[in-house]
mmCIF file of C-alpha atoms in Angstrom:
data_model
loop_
_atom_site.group_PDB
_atom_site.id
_atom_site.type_symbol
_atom_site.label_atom_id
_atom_site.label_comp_id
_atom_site.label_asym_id
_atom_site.label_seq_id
_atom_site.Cartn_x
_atom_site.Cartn_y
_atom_site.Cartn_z
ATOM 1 C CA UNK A 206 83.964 -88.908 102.806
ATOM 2 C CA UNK A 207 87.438 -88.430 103.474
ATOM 3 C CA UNK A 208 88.220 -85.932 100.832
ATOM 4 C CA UNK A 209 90.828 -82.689 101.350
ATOM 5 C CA UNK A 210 90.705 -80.669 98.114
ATOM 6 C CA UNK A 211 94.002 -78.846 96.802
ATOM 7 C CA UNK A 212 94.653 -75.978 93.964
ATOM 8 C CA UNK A 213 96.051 -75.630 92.159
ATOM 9 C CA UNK A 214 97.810 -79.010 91.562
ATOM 10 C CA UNK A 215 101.195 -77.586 89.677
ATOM 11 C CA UNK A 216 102.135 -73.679 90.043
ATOM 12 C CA UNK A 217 105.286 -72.658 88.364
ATOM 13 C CA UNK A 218 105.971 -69.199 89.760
ATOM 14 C CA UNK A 219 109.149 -66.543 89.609
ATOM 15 C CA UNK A 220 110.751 -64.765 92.642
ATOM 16 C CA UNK A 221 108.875 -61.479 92.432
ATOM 17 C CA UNK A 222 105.060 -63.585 91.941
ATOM 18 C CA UNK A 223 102.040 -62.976 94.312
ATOM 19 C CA UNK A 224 100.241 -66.404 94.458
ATOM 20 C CA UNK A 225 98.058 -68.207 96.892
ATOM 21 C CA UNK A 226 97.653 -71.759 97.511
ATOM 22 C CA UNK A 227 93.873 -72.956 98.459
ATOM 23 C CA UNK A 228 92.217 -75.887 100.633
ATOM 24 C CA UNK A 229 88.728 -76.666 101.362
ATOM 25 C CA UNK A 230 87.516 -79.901 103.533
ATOM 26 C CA UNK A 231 83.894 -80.614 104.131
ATOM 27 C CA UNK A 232 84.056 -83.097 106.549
ATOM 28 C CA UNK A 233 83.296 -80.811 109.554
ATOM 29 C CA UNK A 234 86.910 -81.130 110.456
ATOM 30 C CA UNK A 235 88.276 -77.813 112.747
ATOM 31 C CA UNK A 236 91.929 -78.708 112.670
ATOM 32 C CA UNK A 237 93.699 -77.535 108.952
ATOM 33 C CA UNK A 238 97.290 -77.585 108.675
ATOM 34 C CA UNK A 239 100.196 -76.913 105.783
ATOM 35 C CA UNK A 240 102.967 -79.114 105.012
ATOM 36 C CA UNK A 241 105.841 -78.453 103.196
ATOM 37 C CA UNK A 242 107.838 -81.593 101.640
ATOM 38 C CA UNK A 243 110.800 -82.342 99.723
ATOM 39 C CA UNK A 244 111.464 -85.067 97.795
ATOM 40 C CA UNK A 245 112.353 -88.384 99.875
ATOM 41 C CA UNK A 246 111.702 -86.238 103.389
ATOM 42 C CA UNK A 247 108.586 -86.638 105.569
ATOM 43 C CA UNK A 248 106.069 -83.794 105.614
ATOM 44 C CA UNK A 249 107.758 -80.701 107.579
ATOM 45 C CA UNK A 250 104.790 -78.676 109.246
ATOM 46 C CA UNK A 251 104.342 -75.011 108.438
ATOM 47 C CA UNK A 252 101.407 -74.193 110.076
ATOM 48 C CA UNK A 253 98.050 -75.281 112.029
ATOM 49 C CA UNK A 254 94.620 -73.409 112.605
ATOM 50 C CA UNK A 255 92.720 -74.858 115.276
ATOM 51 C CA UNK A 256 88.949 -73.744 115.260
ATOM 52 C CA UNK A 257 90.106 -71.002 112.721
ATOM 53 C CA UNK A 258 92.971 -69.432 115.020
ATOM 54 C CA UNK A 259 96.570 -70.154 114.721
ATOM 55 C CA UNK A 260 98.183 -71.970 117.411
ATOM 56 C CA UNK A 261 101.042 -73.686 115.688
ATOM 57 C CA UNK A 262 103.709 -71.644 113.170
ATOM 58 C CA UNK A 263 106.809 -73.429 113.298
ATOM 59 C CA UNK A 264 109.087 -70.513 112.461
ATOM 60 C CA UNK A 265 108.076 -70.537 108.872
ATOM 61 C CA UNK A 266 109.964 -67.079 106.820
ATOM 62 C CA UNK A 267 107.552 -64.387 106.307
ATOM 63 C CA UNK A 268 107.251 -64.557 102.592
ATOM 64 C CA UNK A 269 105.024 -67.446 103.562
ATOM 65 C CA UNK A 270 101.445 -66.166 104.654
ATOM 66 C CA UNK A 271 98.389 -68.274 105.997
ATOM 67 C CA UNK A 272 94.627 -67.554 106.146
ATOM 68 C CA UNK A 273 91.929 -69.414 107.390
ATOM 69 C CA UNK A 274 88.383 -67.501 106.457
ATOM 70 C CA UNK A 275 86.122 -70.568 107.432
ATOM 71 C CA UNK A 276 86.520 -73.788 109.620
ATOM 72 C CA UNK A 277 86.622 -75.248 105.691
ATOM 73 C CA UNK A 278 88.702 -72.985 103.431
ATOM 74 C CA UNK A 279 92.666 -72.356 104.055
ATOM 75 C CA UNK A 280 95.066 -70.921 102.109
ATOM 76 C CA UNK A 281 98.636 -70.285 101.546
ATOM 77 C CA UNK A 282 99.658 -66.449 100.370
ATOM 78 C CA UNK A 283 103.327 -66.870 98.770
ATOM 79 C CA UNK A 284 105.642 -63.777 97.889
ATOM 80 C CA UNK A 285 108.894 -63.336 96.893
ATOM 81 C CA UNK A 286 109.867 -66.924 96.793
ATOM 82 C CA UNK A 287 112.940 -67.931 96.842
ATOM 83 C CA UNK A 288 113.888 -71.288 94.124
ATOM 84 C CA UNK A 289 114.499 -73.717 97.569
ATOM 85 C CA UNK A 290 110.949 -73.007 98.418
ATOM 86 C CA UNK A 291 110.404 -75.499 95.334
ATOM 87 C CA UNK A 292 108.570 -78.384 97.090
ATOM 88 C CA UNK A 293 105.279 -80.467 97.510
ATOM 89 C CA UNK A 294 102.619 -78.448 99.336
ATOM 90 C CA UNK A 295 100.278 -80.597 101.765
ATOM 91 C CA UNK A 296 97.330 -79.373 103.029
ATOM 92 C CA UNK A 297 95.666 -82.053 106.094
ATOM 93 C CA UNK A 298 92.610 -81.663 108.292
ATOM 94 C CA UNK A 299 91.532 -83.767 111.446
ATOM 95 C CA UNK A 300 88.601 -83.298 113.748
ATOM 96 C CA UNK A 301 90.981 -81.633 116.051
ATOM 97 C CA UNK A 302 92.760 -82.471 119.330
ATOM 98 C CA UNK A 303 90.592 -84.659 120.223
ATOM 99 C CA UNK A 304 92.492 -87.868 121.363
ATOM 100 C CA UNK A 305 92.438 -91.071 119.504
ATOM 101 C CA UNK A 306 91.038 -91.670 116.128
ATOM 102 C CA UNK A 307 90.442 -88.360 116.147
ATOM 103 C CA UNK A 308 92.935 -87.415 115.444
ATOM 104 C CA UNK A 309 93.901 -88.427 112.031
ATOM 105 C CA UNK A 310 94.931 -86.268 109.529
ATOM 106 C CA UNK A 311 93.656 -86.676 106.014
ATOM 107 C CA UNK A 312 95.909 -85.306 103.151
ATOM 108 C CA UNK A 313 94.982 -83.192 100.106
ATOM 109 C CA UNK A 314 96.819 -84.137 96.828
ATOM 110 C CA UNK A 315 98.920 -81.179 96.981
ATOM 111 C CA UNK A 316 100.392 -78.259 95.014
ATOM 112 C CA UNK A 317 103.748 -79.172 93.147
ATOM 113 C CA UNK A 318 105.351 -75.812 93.505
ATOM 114 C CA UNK A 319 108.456 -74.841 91.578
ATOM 115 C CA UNK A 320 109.988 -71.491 91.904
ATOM 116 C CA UNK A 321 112.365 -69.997 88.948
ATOM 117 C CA UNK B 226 117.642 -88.044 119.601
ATOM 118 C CA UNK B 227 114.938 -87.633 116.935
ATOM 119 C CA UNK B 228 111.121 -87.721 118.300
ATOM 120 C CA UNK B 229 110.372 -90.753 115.777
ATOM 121 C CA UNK B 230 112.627 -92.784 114.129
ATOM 122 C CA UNK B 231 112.356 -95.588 111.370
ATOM 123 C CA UNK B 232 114.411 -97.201 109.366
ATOM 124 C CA UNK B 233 115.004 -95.685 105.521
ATOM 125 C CA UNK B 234 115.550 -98.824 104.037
ATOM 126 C CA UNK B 235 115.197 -99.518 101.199
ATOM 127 C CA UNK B 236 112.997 -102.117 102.080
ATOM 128 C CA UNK B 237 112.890 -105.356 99.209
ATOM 129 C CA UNK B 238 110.957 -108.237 99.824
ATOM 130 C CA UNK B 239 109.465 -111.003 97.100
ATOM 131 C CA UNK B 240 105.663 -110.681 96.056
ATOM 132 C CA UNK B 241 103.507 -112.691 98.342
ATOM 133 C CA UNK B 242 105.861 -112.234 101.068
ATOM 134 C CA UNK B 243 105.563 -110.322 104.689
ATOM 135 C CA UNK B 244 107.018 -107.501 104.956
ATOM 136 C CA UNK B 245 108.038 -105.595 108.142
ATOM 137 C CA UNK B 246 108.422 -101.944 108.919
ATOM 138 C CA UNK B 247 109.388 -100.503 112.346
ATOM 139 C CA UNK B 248 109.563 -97.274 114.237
ATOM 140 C CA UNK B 249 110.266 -96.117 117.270
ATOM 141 C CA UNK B 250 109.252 -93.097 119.677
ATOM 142 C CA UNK B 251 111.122 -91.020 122.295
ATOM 143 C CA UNK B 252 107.727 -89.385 123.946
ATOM 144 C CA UNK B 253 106.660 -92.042 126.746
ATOM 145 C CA UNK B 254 103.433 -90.349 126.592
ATOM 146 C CA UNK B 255 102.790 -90.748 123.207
ATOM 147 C CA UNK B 256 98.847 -91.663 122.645
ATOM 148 C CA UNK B 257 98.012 -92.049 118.861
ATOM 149 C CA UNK B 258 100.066 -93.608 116.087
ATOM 150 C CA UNK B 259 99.489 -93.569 112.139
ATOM 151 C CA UNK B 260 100.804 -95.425 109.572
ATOM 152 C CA UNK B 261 100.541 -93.425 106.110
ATOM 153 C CA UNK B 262 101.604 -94.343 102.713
ATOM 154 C CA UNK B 263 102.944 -92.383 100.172
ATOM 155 C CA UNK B 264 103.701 -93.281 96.372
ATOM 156 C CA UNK B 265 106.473 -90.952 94.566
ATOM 157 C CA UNK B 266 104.993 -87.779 93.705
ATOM 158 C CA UNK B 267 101.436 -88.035 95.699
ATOM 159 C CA UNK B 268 100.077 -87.331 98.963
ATOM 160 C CA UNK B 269 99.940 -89.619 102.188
ATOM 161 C CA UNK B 270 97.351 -92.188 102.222
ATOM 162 C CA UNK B 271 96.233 -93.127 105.913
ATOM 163 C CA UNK B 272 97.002 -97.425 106.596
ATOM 164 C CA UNK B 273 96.114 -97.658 109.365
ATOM 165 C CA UNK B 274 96.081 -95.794 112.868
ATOM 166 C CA UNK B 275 96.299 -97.348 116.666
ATOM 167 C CA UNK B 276 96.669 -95.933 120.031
ATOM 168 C CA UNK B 277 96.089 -99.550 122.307
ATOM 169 C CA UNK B 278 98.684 -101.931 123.458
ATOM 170 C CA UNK B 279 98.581 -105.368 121.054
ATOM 171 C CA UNK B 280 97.652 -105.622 117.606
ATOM 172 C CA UNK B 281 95.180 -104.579 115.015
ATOM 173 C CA UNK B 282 94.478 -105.782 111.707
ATOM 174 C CA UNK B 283 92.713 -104.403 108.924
ATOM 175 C CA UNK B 284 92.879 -106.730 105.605
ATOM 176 C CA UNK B 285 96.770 -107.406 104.893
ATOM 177 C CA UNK B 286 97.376 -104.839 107.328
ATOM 178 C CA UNK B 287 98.234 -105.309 110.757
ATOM 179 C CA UNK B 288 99.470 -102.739 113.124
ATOM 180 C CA UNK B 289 102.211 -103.720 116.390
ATOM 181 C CA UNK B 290 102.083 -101.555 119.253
ATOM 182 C CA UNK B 291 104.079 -101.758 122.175
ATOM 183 C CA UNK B 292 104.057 -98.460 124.571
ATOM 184 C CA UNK B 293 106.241 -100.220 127.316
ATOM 185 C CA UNK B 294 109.079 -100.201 124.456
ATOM 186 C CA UNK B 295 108.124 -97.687 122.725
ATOM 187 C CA UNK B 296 107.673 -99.008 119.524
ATOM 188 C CA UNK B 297 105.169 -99.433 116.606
ATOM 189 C CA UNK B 298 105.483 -102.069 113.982
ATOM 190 C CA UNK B 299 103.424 -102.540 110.195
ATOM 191 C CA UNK B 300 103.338 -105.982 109.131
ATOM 192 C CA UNK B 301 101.737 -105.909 105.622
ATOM 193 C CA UNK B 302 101.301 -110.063 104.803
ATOM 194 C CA UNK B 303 101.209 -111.406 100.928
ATOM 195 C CA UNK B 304 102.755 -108.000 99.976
ATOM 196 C CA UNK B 305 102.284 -106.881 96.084
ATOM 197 C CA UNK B 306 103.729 -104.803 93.835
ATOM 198 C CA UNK B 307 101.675 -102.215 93.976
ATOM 199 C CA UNK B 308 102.502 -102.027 98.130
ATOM 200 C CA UNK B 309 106.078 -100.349 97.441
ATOM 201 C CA UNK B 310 106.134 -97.029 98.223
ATOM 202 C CA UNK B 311 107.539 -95.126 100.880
ATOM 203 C CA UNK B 312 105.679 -95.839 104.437
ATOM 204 C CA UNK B 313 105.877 -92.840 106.872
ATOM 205 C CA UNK B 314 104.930 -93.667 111.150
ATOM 206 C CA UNK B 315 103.154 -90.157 112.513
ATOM 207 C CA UNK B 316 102.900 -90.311 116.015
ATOM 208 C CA UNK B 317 100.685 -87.715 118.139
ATOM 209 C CA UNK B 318 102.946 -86.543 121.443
ATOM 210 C CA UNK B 319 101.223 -86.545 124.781
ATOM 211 C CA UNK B 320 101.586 -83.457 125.642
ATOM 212 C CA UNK B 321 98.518 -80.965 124.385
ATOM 213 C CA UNK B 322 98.075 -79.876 121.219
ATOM 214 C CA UNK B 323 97.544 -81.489 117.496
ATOM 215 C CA UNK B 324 100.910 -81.652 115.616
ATOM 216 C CA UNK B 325 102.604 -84.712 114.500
ATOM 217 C CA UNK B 326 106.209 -86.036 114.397
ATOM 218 C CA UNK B 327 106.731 -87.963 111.497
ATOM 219 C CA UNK B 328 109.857 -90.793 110.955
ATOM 220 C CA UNK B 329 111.302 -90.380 107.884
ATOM 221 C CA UNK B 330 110.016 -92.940 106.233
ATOM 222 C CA UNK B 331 110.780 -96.606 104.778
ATOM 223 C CA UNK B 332 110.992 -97.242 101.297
ATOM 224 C CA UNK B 333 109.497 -100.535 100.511
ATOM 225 C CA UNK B 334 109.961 -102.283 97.255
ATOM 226 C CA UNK B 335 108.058 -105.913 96.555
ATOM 227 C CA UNK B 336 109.863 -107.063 93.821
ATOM 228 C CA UNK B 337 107.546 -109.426 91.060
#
């Protein structure tokens, strides 16, 4: 089972919203990351937890919070948007840096996020 | 010069033909390489991944790689509809840690 679960799969949000974007893996995986991606781009990382710490946050504005409670759950705290934050939000998991096939990244569906 | 690069296309080729996608890498000590597809609107799919010299085939898949030129190739034979999409190479740097650089991606279009 390959399976990275996303919600919630549309949010339509305004500039002054609290939200909070959630994934959960059960493949054992302890490498979870967020993607950002707009349309016809690749996936721009935001940020990766590695055995629940942070080790990568790509300079990613402030209004733009992660949290990893588990090795399975991460989420995505969003405030004060902005409308170019409107984008696809990926959510991947490997088994970590591991070196080879282990290092795939499976994708969640996403979270189609539009801010107004 | 970008980390990964591939071609944008677009990509058309006839149903039931091969089609080719290519990308290249500037990290010489690049170890693991991914293709993924991705269909308007959804999430990447994982193809195929490879990380040793030579090919590797899975179904109508078959992945290139060639680390002395730094390049990685998808050949996808007796191509369908239902192939086109955008194709995106992920490449894993050699130097520590877990993040990927991603081309930009082709967009491939098998025309009926």
């Amino acid at each position: 089972d390959t399976e990275v679960t996303q919600t919630p799969k549309h949010l339509v949000m305004g500039m002054t919203n609290k939200k909070s974007l959630k994934c959960e893996q059960h493949m054992g995986h302890r490498a979870m990351y967020w993607y950002k991606q707009k349309a016809k781009k690749p996936p721009e990382l935001m940020f990766v937890y590695s055995y629940e710490k942070l080790s990568i946050n790509e300079s990613v504005p402030s209004r733009f919070s992660p949290e990893c409670p588990n090795s399975s759950l991460l989420n995505l705290h969003l405030h004060a948007l902005q409308p170019e934050d409107s984008a696809l939000y990926l959510c991947a998991s490997s088994q970590g840096a591991l070196g080879g096939a282990r290092d795939t990244q499976y994708f969640g569906p996403g979270t189609r996020l539009t801010v107004l | 010069q970008k980390e990964v690069e591939q071609n944008s296309g677009p990509l058309s080729v006839p149903e039931g033909a091969i089609a080719s996608l290519n990308c290249t890498y500037s990290d010489r000590g690049s170890q693991s390489f991914f293709w993924y597809r991705q269909y308007s609107g959804k999430s990447p799919e994982l193809i195929m991944f490879i990380y040793s010299n030579g090919d590797k085939e899975d179904g109508r898949f078959t992945a290139q790689l060639n680390k002395a030129s730094q390049y990685v190739s998808l050949l996808i034979r007796d191509s369908q509809p239902s192939d086109s999409a955008t194709y995106l190479c992920a490449v894993l740097p050699g130097r520590t840690g877990n993040q990927f650089y991603f081309g930009t991606g082709t967009s491939l279009t098998v025309i009926p």
